[in-house]
Amino acid sequence: MKPKIILTFDLEEFDLPLEYNCPISEELQFETSNEGLHKLIQLLAQHKVRATFFTTGNFCEKYPGTIKSLSENHEIASHAYYHSQFDTEYIIRSKQILEATSGKQVKGFRMPLFQKVDYENLREAGYRYDSSVNPTFLPGRYNNFNVSRTPYKITSSEIIELPLSVSPVIRFPLSWFSFKNLPLIIFRLFCNSVIRHDEYLHLYFHPWEFADLDSFKIPGYIKKPSGKKYIKKFDELLFYLSKKGEFVTVSEFLESYIF
């Protein structure tokens, strides 16, 4: 059986510049993410990749036709309502918006910025899985170094947690940030180590990374490469991973996973 390759994307308004005191209008936040999304969709189609998009209700309401179309080939999951602020009611509110727009059941949730989530609230809202855990140590954000690297059930709620992939032992994070800043050959070596060890790979990115970010006054290690250079690098990654395993959505992966 081929290893499974799970690509997930946090589809949100591009509010990251605000973290670096770079003013950006709400309209430009949406436009940047939408620009990157359409470039990404074309790339995934070329490689016949099916992925999971953790989408904010806010973005869905702005581009309902895009989300409806996206749901025809990819899985739509929830990324709360807003990306930059959170309230418990956003858990159910975002799910209702995404389901009404896509016409399909929304099974998964990911908390913005990988903050802690209340699993009981997810269960009550009707979710089946969560993917809000990055099982590594990120200074200033979280320390999940002792959390399981592989899927596990939350016994109190029956919610399944699917952590992001990190390398065995040292738990090097295989995130969008490491992909952007590492030479591709090094990133691929880390991916290979995970595939050999776990027989699957779970990576995450953002659609806004595929837009041209040069005009934003944010650190170079976040905006470069972007646009055409980033698309070319990601294209090479998809070609490589297509030789290593089978692309599946989160729901498809968890349906066949043996706990």
PDB file of C-alpha atoms in Angstrom:
ATOM      1  CA  MET A   1       0.000   0.000   0.000  1.00  0.00           C
ATOM      2  CA  LYS A   2       1.303   3.435  -0.957  1.00  0.00           C
ATOM      3  CA  PRO A   3       2.094   5.975   1.789  1.00  0.00           C
ATOM      4  CA  LYS A   4      -0.508   8.734   2.106  1.00  0.00           C
ATOM      5  CA  ILE A   5       0.355  12.357   1.402  1.00  0.00           C
ATOM      6  CA  ILE A   6      -1.941  14.850   3.154  1.00  0.00           C
ATOM      7  CA  LEU A   7      -1.739  18.471   2.073  1.00  0.00           C
ATOM      8  CA  THR A   8      -3.689  20.979   4.159  1.00  0.00           C
ATOM      9  CA  PHE A   9      -4.092  24.704   3.545  1.00  0.00           C
ATOM     10  CA  ASP A  10      -5.239  27.374   5.981  1.00  0.00           C
ATOM     11  CA  LEU A  11      -7.539  29.458   3.780  1.00  0.00           C
ATOM     12  CA  GLU A  12      -7.840  32.733   5.631  1.00  0.00           C
ATOM     13  CA  GLU A  13      -7.744  36.480   5.174  1.00  0.00           C
ATOM     14  CA  PHE A  14      -4.100  37.602   4.843  1.00  0.00           C
ATOM     15  CA  ASP A  15      -3.794  39.409   8.185  1.00  0.00           C
ATOM     16  CA  LEU A  16      -0.186  38.395   8.856  1.00  0.00           C
ATOM     17  CA  PRO A  17       1.274  41.861   8.000  1.00  0.00           C
ATOM     18  CA  LEU A  18      -0.565  43.265  11.028  1.00  0.00           C
ATOM     19  CA  GLU A  19       1.683  41.158  13.280  1.00  0.00           C
ATOM     20  CA  TYR A  20       4.622  43.171  11.931  1.00  0.00           C
ATOM     21  CA  ASN A  21       2.931  46.579  12.200  1.00  0.00           C
ATOM     22  CA  CYS A  22       2.412  46.691   8.448  1.00  0.00           C
ATOM     23  CA  PRO A  23      -0.971  48.323   7.730  1.00  0.00           C
ATOM     24  CA  ILE A  24      -3.174  46.355   5.344  1.00  0.00           C
ATOM     25  CA  SER A  25      -6.824  46.943   4.551  1.00  0.00           C
ATOM     26  CA  GLU A  26      -9.352  44.173   5.016  1.00  0.00           C
ATOM     27  CA  GLU A  27     -10.057  44.276   1.297  1.00  0.00           C
ATOM     28  CA  LEU A  28      -6.385  43.734   0.444  1.00  0.00           C
ATOM     29  CA  GLN A  29      -6.210  40.874   2.954  1.00  0.00           C
ATOM     30  CA  PHE A  30      -8.960  39.097   1.035  1.00  0.00           C
ATOM     31  CA  GLU A  31      -7.600  39.966  -2.394  1.00  0.00           C
ATOM     32  CA  THR A  32      -4.124  38.628  -1.569  1.00  0.00           C
ATOM     33  CA  SER A  33      -5.440  35.298  -0.303  1.00  0.00           C
ATOM     34  CA  ASN A  34      -7.833  34.977  -3.223  1.00  0.00           C
ATOM     35  CA  GLU A  35      -5.056  35.727  -5.728  1.00  0.00           C
ATOM     36  CA  GLY A  36      -2.853  33.035  -4.213  1.00  0.00           C
ATOM     37  CA  LEU A  37      -5.730  30.582  -3.973  1.00  0.00           C
ATOM     38  CA  HIS A  38      -6.495  30.646  -7.696  1.00  0.00           C
ATOM     39  CA  LYS A  39      -2.846  30.094  -8.564  1.00  0.00           C
ATOM     40  CA  LEU A  40      -2.732  27.203  -6.094  1.00  0.00           C
ATOM     41  CA  ILE A  41      -5.909  25.608  -7.464  1.00  0.00           C
ATOM     42  CA  GLN A  42      -4.382  25.488 -10.945  1.00  0.00           C
ATOM     43  CA  LEU A  43      -1.226  23.878  -9.581  1.00  0.00           C
ATOM     44  CA  LEU A  44      -3.127  21.214  -7.653  1.00  0.00           C
ATOM     45  CA  ALA A  45      -5.220  20.427 -10.721  1.00  0.00           C
ATOM     46  CA  GLN A  46      -2.112  19.961 -12.861  1.00  0.00           C
ATOM     47  CA  HIS A  47      -0.804  17.352 -10.430  1.00  0.00           C
ATOM     48  CA  LYS A  48      -4.247  15.827  -9.761  1.00  0.00           C
ATOM     49  CA  VAL A  49      -3.905  16.562  -6.049  1.00  0.00           C
ATOM     50  CA  ARG A  50      -6.857  16.523  -3.672  1.00  0.00           C
ATOM     51  CA  ALA A  51      -6.303  18.504  -0.485  1.00  0.00           C
ATOM     52  CA  THR A  52      -8.067  19.807   2.632  1.00  0.00           C
ATOM     53  CA  PHE A  53      -8.732  23.538   3.037  1.00  0.00           C
ATOM     54  CA  PHE A  54      -9.277  24.796   6.592  1.00  0.00           C
ATOM     55  CA  THR A  55     -11.348  27.846   5.729  1.00  0.00           C
ATOM     56  CA  THR A  56     -12.517  30.792   7.813  1.00  0.00           C
ATOM     57  CA  GLY A  57     -16.214  31.585   7.696  1.00  0.00           C
ATOM     58  CA  ASN A  58     -15.211  35.157   6.961  1.00  0.00           C
ATOM     59  CA  PHE A  59     -13.396  34.166   3.759  1.00  0.00           C
ATOM     60  CA  CYS A  60     -16.237  31.851   2.764  1.00  0.00           C
ATOM     61  CA  GLU A  61     -18.810  34.631   3.021  1.00  0.00           C
ATOM     62  CA  LYS A  62     -16.592  36.872   0.887  1.00  0.00           C
ATOM     63  CA  TYR A  63     -16.107  34.281  -1.885  1.00  0.00           C
ATOM     64  CA  PRO A  64     -18.978  31.757  -1.647  1.00  0.00           C
ATOM     65  CA  GLY A  65     -18.757  30.781  -5.311  1.00  0.00           C
ATOM     66  CA  THR A  66     -15.068  29.995  -4.987  1.00  0.00           C
ATOM     67  CA  ILE A  67     -15.632  27.830  -1.911  1.00  0.00           C
ATOM     68  CA  LYS A  68     -18.500  26.002  -3.600  1.00  0.00           C
ATOM     69  CA  SER A  69     -16.294  25.275  -6.607  1.00  0.00           C
ATOM     70  CA  LEU A  70     -13.352  24.306  -4.398  1.00  0.00           C
ATOM     71  CA  SER A  71     -15.477  21.778  -2.532  1.00  0.00           C
ATOM     72  CA  GLU A  72     -16.105  19.815  -5.733  1.00  0.00           C
ATOM     73  CA  ASN A  73     -12.555  18.417  -5.725  1.00  0.00           C
ATOM     74  CA  HIS A  74     -11.235  19.147  -2.251  1.00  0.00           C
ATOM     75  CA  GLU A  75     -12.318  18.803   1.362  1.00  0.00           C
ATOM     76  CA  ILE A  76     -13.559  21.928   3.133  1.00  0.00           C
ATOM     77  CA  ALA A  77     -12.920  22.110   6.884  1.00  0.00           C
ATOM     78  CA  SER A  78     -13.297  24.935   9.404  1.00  0.00           C
ATOM     79  CA  HIS A  79     -10.670  27.467  10.485  1.00  0.00           C
ATOM     80  CA  ALA A  80     -13.121  29.280  12.806  1.00  0.00           C
ATOM     81  CA  TYR A  81     -14.855  32.462  11.626  1.00  0.00           C
ATOM     82  CA  TYR A  82     -12.090  35.061  11.820  1.00  0.00           C
ATOM     83  CA  HIS A  83      -8.369  34.343  11.714  1.00  0.00           C
ATOM     84  CA  SER A  84      -7.287  37.142  14.032  1.00  0.00           C
ATOM     85  CA  GLN A  85      -9.910  36.822  16.767  1.00  0.00           C
ATOM     86  CA  PHE A  86     -11.792  33.957  18.357  1.00  0.00           C
ATOM     87  CA  ASP A  87     -15.006  33.309  20.229  1.00  0.00           C
ATOM     88  CA  THR A  88     -16.451  29.915  21.143  1.00  0.00           C
ATOM     89  CA  GLU A  89     -19.525  30.547  19.008  1.00  0.00           C
ATOM     90  CA  TYR A  90     -17.291  30.727  15.919  1.00  0.00           C
ATOM     91  CA  ILE A  91     -16.856  26.952  16.141  1.00  0.00           C
ATOM     92  CA  ILE A  92     -20.448  26.241  15.188  1.00  0.00           C
ATOM     93  CA  ARG A  93     -21.002  29.455  13.198  1.00  0.00           C
ATOM     94  CA  SER A  94     -18.171  28.723  10.764  1.00  0.00           C
ATOM     95  CA  LYS A  95     -19.339  25.125  10.321  1.00  0.00           C
ATOM     96  CA  GLN A  96     -22.855  26.243   9.444  1.00  0.00           C
ATOM     97  CA  ILE A  97     -21.597  28.797   6.912  1.00  0.00           C
ATOM     98  CA  LEU A  98     -19.207  26.369   5.230  1.00  0.00           C
ATOM     99  CA  GLU A  99     -21.812  23.602   5.020  1.00  0.00           C
ATOM    100  CA  ALA A 100     -24.486  25.927   3.653  1.00  0.00           C
ATOM    101  CA  THR A 101     -22.074  27.178   1.002  1.00  0.00           C
ATOM    102  CA  SER A 102     -20.470  23.890  -0.020  1.00  0.00           C
ATOM    103  CA  GLY A 103     -23.518  21.675   0.416  1.00  0.00           C
ATOM    104  CA  LYS A 104     -21.284  19.119   2.126  1.00  0.00           C
ATOM    105  CA  GLN A 105     -20.654  18.049   5.700  1.00  0.00           C
ATOM    106  CA  VAL A 106     -17.751  19.776   7.421  1.00  0.00           C
ATOM    107  CA  LYS A 107     -15.951  17.204   9.576  1.00  0.00           C
ATOM    108  CA  GLY A 108     -12.734  18.935  10.575  1.00  0.00           C
ATOM    109  CA  PHE A 109     -11.536  21.958  12.522  1.00  0.00           C
ATOM    110  CA  ARG A 110      -8.239  23.795  12.950  1.00  0.00           C
ATOM    111  CA  MET A 111      -7.804  26.596  15.443  1.00  0.00           C
ATOM    112  CA  PRO A 112      -6.068  29.717  14.058  1.00  0.00           C
ATOM    113  CA  LEU A 113      -2.401  29.935  15.099  1.00  0.00           C
ATOM    114  CA  PHE A 114      -2.655  26.379  16.451  1.00  0.00           C
ATOM    115  CA  GLN A 115      -4.066  27.576  19.736  1.00  0.00           C
ATOM    116  CA  LYS A 116      -5.584  25.082  22.158  1.00  0.00           C
ATOM    117  CA  VAL A 117      -9.103  23.933  21.388  1.00  0.00           C
ATOM    118  CA  ASP A 118     -11.941  22.669  23.594  1.00  0.00           C
ATOM    119  CA  TYR A 119     -12.668  19.174  22.259  1.00  0.00           C
ATOM    120  CA  GLU A 120     -16.046  19.009  23.969  1.00  0.00           C
ATOM    121  CA  ASN A 121     -17.147  22.127  22.078  1.00  0.00           C
ATOM    122  CA  LEU A 122     -16.046  20.472  18.839  1.00  0.00           C
ATOM    123  CA  ARG A 123     -18.013  17.324  19.655  1.00  0.00           C
ATOM    124  CA  GLU A 124     -21.150  19.305  20.475  1.00  0.00           C
ATOM    125  CA  ALA A 125     -20.817  21.211  17.196  1.00  0.00           C
ATOM    126  CA  GLY A 126     -20.680  17.953  15.244  1.00  0.00           C
ATOM    127  CA  TYR A 127     -17.023  17.822  14.230  1.00  0.00           C
ATOM    128  CA  ARG A 128     -15.249  14.487  13.896  1.00  0.00           C
ATOM    129  CA  TYR A 129     -11.611  15.537  13.885  1.00  0.00           C
ATOM    130  CA  ASP A 130      -9.286  18.359  14.832  1.00  0.00           C
ATOM    131  CA  SER A 131      -5.890  19.355  13.431  1.00  0.00           C
ATOM    132  CA  SER A 132      -4.731  22.101  15.784  1.00  0.00           C
ATOM    133  CA  VAL A 133      -1.592  20.446  17.148  1.00  0.00           C
ATOM    134  CA  ASN A 134       1.929  21.013  15.903  1.00  0.00           C
ATOM    135  CA  PRO A 135       3.861  18.424  17.970  1.00  0.00           C
ATOM    136  CA  THR A 136       7.041  20.428  18.403  1.00  0.00           C
ATOM    137  CA  PHE A 137       8.408  23.370  20.399  1.00  0.00           C
ATOM    138  CA  LEU A 138       7.930  26.818  18.899  1.00  0.00           C
ATOM    139  CA  PRO A 139       9.286  29.564  21.190  1.00  0.00           C
ATOM    140  CA  GLY A 140       6.656  32.132  22.068  1.00  0.00           C
ATOM    141  CA  ARG A 141       3.841  30.015  20.644  1.00  0.00           C
ATOM    142  CA  TYR A 142       3.566  26.549  22.189  1.00  0.00           C
ATOM    143  CA  ASN A 143       5.456  23.555  23.516  1.00  0.00           C
ATOM    144  CA  ASN A 144       3.963  20.287  22.246  1.00  0.00           C
ATOM    145  CA  PHE A 145       7.188  18.330  22.232  1.00  0.00           C
ATOM    146  CA  ASN A 146       5.695  15.523  24.335  1.00  0.00           C
ATOM    147  CA  VAL A 147       2.441  15.238  22.367  1.00  0.00           C
ATOM    148  CA  SER A 148       1.951  12.258  20.043  1.00  0.00           C
ATOM    149  CA  ARG A 149       3.298  12.777  16.528  1.00  0.00           C
ATOM    150  CA  THR A 150       0.611  10.558  15.009  1.00  0.00           C
ATOM    151  CA  PRO A 151      -3.228  10.550  15.132  1.00  0.00           C
ATOM    152  CA  TYR A 152      -4.945   9.808  18.441  1.00  0.00           C
ATOM    153  CA  LYS A 153      -8.457   9.845  19.857  1.00  0.00           C
ATOM    154  CA  ILE A 154      -9.576  12.195  22.614  1.00  0.00           C
ATOM    155  CA  THR A 155     -11.378   9.639  24.773  1.00  0.00           C
ATOM    156  CA  SER A 156     -13.611  12.177  26.515  1.00  0.00           C
ATOM    157  CA  SER A 157     -15.086  13.463  23.256  1.00  0.00           C
ATOM    158  CA  GLU A 158     -14.253  10.845  20.589  1.00  0.00           C
ATOM    159  CA  ILE A 159     -12.674  13.626  18.511  1.00  0.00           C
ATOM    160  CA  ILE A 160      -9.672  12.433  16.486  1.00  0.00           C
ATOM    161  CA  GLU A 161      -6.585  14.652  16.596  1.00  0.00           C
ATOM    162  CA  LEU A 162      -4.356  14.710  13.516  1.00  0.00           C
ATOM    163  CA  PRO A 163      -1.094  16.522  14.332  1.00  0.00           C
ATOM    164  CA  LEU A 164       1.092  18.094  11.699  1.00  0.00           C
ATOM    165  CA  SER A 165       4.067  16.054  10.580  1.00  0.00           C
ATOM    166  CA  VAL A 166       7.399  16.653  12.295  1.00  0.00           C
ATOM    167  CA  SER A 167      10.566  14.655  11.858  1.00  0.00           C
ATOM    168  CA  PRO A 168      11.177  11.659  14.139  1.00  0.00           C
ATOM    169  CA  VAL A 169      13.265  12.170  17.299  1.00  0.00           C
ATOM    170  CA  ILE A 170      14.258  15.849  16.915  1.00  0.00           C
ATOM    171  CA  ARG A 171      10.745  16.851  15.816  1.00  0.00           C
ATOM    172  CA  PHE A 172      11.812  19.344  13.193  1.00  0.00           C
ATOM    173  CA  PRO A 173       8.605  21.046  11.959  1.00  0.00           C
ATOM    174  CA  LEU A 174       7.727  20.479   8.302  1.00  0.00           C
ATOM    175  CA  SER A 175       5.682  23.640   7.995  1.00  0.00           C
ATOM    176  CA  TRP A 176       5.199  26.268   5.312  1.00  0.00           C
ATOM    177  CA  PHE A 177       7.922  28.284   7.033  1.00  0.00           C
ATOM    178  CA  SER A 178      10.559  25.572   6.779  1.00  0.00           C
ATOM    179  CA  PHE A 179       9.567  24.812   3.186  1.00  0.00           C
ATOM    180  CA  LYS A 180       9.928  28.490   2.279  1.00  0.00           C
ATOM    181  CA  ASN A 181      13.354  28.896   3.894  1.00  0.00           C
ATOM    182  CA  LEU A 182      15.091  25.543   3.437  1.00  0.00           C
ATOM    183  CA  PRO A 183      16.674  24.369   0.193  1.00  0.00           C
ATOM    184  CA  LEU A 184      14.190  22.012  -1.435  1.00  0.00           C
ATOM    185  CA  ILE A 185      16.584  19.067  -1.262  1.00  0.00           C
ATOM    186  CA  ILE A 186      16.822  19.419   2.546  1.00  0.00           C
ATOM    187  CA  PHE A 187      13.063  19.746   2.965  1.00  0.00           C
ATOM    188  CA  ARG A 188      12.592  16.619   0.853  1.00  0.00           C
ATOM    189  CA  LEU A 189      15.017  14.694   3.074  1.00  0.00           C
ATOM    190  CA  PHE A 190      12.930  15.550   6.118  1.00  0.00           C
ATOM    191  CA  CYS A 191       9.763  14.517   4.259  1.00  0.00           C
ATOM    192  CA  ASN A 192      11.348  11.202   3.360  1.00  0.00           C
ATOM    193  CA  SER A 193      12.275  10.491   6.967  1.00  0.00           C
ATOM    194  CA  VAL A 194       8.642  11.032   8.025  1.00  0.00           C
ATOM    195  CA  ILE A 195       7.243   8.890   5.203  1.00  0.00           C
ATOM    196  CA  ARG A 196       9.576   6.024   6.055  1.00  0.00           C
ATOM    197  CA  HIS A 197       8.818   6.257   9.767  1.00  0.00           C
ATOM    198  CA  ASP A 198       5.055   6.967   9.731  1.00  0.00           C
ATOM    199  CA  GLU A 199       3.974   5.761   6.272  1.00  0.00           C
ATOM    200  CA  TYR A 200       2.211   9.074   5.743  1.00  0.00           C
ATOM    201  CA  LEU A 201       3.064  12.781   5.560  1.00  0.00           C
ATOM    202  CA  HIS A 202       0.943  15.727   6.713  1.00  0.00           C
ATOM    203  CA  LEU A 203       2.040  19.185   5.544  1.00  0.00           C
ATOM    204  CA  TYR A 204       0.351  22.581   5.779  1.00  0.00           C
ATOM    205  CA  PHE A 205       0.610  25.835   3.859  1.00  0.00           C
ATOM    206  CA  HIS A 206      -1.410  28.997   3.089  1.00  0.00           C
ATOM    207  CA  PRO A 207      -2.878  30.088  -0.256  1.00  0.00           C
ATOM    208  CA  TRP A 208      -1.565  33.639   0.296  1.00  0.00           C
ATOM    209  CA  GLU A 209       1.998  32.289  -0.049  1.00  0.00           C
ATOM    210  CA  PHE A 210       1.354  31.834  -3.784  1.00  0.00           C
ATOM    211  CA  ALA A 211       0.538  35.529  -4.300  1.00  0.00           C
ATOM    212  CA  ASP A 212       3.169  38.179  -5.008  1.00  0.00           C
ATOM    213  CA  LEU A 213       4.155  39.498  -1.555  1.00  0.00           C
ATOM    214  CA  ASP A 214       7.077  41.741  -2.554  1.00  0.00           C
ATOM    215  CA  SER A 215       5.238  45.001  -1.868  1.00  0.00           C
ATOM    216  CA  PHE A 216       4.528  44.145   1.787  1.00  0.00           C
ATOM    217  CA  LYS A 217       6.900  45.408   4.466  1.00  0.00           C
ATOM    218  CA  ILE A 218       7.240  42.093   6.241  1.00  0.00           C
ATOM    219  CA  PRO A 219      10.399  40.077   6.975  1.00  0.00           C
ATOM    220  CA  GLY A 220      12.092  38.501   3.963  1.00  0.00           C
ATOM    221  CA  TYR A 221      12.030  35.069   5.551  1.00  0.00           C
ATOM    222  CA  ILE A 222       8.224  35.246   5.344  1.00  0.00           C
ATOM    223  CA  LYS A 223       7.649  36.826   1.941  1.00  0.00           C
ATOM    224  CA  LYS A 224      10.499  35.321  -0.094  1.00  0.00           C
ATOM    225  CA  PRO A 225      10.104  33.391  -2.221  1.00  0.00           C
ATOM    226  CA  SER A 226       6.552  34.232  -3.243  1.00  0.00           C
ATOM    227  CA  GLY A 227       4.657  34.462  -6.483  1.00  0.00           C
ATOM    228  CA  LYS A 228       6.256  32.747  -9.495  1.00  0.00           C
ATOM    229  CA  LYS A 229       9.371  31.576  -7.627  1.00  0.00           C
ATOM    230  CA  TYR A 230       7.297  30.020  -4.871  1.00  0.00           C
ATOM    231  CA  ILE A 231       4.949  28.379  -7.366  1.00  0.00           C
ATOM    232  CA  LYS A 232       7.929  26.835  -9.159  1.00  0.00           C
ATOM    233  CA  LYS A 233       9.346  25.459  -5.895  1.00  0.00           C
ATOM    234  CA  PHE A 234       5.966  24.060  -4.854  1.00  0.00           C
ATOM    235  CA  ASP A 235       5.463  22.554  -8.302  1.00  0.00           C
ATOM    236  CA  GLU A 236       8.738  20.660  -7.866  1.00  0.00           C
ATOM    237  CA  LEU A 237       7.648  19.476  -4.409  1.00  0.00           C
ATOM    238  CA  LEU A 238       4.334  18.147  -5.742  1.00  0.00           C
ATOM    239  CA  PHE A 239       6.088  16.303  -8.555  1.00  0.00           C
ATOM    240  CA  TYR A 240       8.470  14.726  -6.044  1.00  0.00           C
ATOM    241  CA  LEU A 241       5.762  13.750  -3.536  1.00  0.00           C
ATOM    242  CA  SER A 242       3.605  12.249  -6.295  1.00  0.00           C
ATOM    243  CA  LYS A 243       6.344   9.642  -6.696  1.00  0.00           C
ATOM    244  CA  LYS A 244       6.389   8.923  -2.976  1.00  0.00           C
ATOM    245  CA  GLY A 245       2.742   8.301  -2.206  1.00  0.00           C
ATOM    246  CA  GLU A 246      -0.948   8.928  -2.842  1.00  0.00           C
ATOM    247  CA  PHE A 247      -2.526  12.332  -2.179  1.00  0.00           C
ATOM    248  CA  VAL A 248      -5.624  12.126   0.037  1.00  0.00           C
ATOM    249  CA  THR A 249      -7.805  14.468   2.075  1.00  0.00           C
ATOM    250  CA  VAL A 250      -7.754  14.394   5.871  1.00  0.00           C
ATOM    251  CA  SER A 251     -11.121  12.622   6.036  1.00  0.00           C
ATOM    252  CA  GLU A 252     -10.025   9.980   3.535  1.00  0.00           C
ATOM    253  CA  PHE A 253      -6.863   9.347   5.518  1.00  0.00           C
ATOM    254  CA  LEU A 254      -8.598   9.037   8.887  1.00  0.00           C
ATOM    255  CA  GLU A 255     -11.269   6.696   7.510  1.00  0.00           C
ATOM    256  CA  SER A 256      -8.578   4.122   6.746  1.00  0.00           C
ATOM    257  CA  TYR A 257      -6.254   4.824   9.680  1.00  0.00           C
ATOM    258  CA  ILE A 258      -5.977   2.038  12.266  1.00  0.00           C
ATOM    259  CA  PHE A 259      -5.681   3.298  15.827  1.00  0.00           C
TER     260      PHE A 259
END
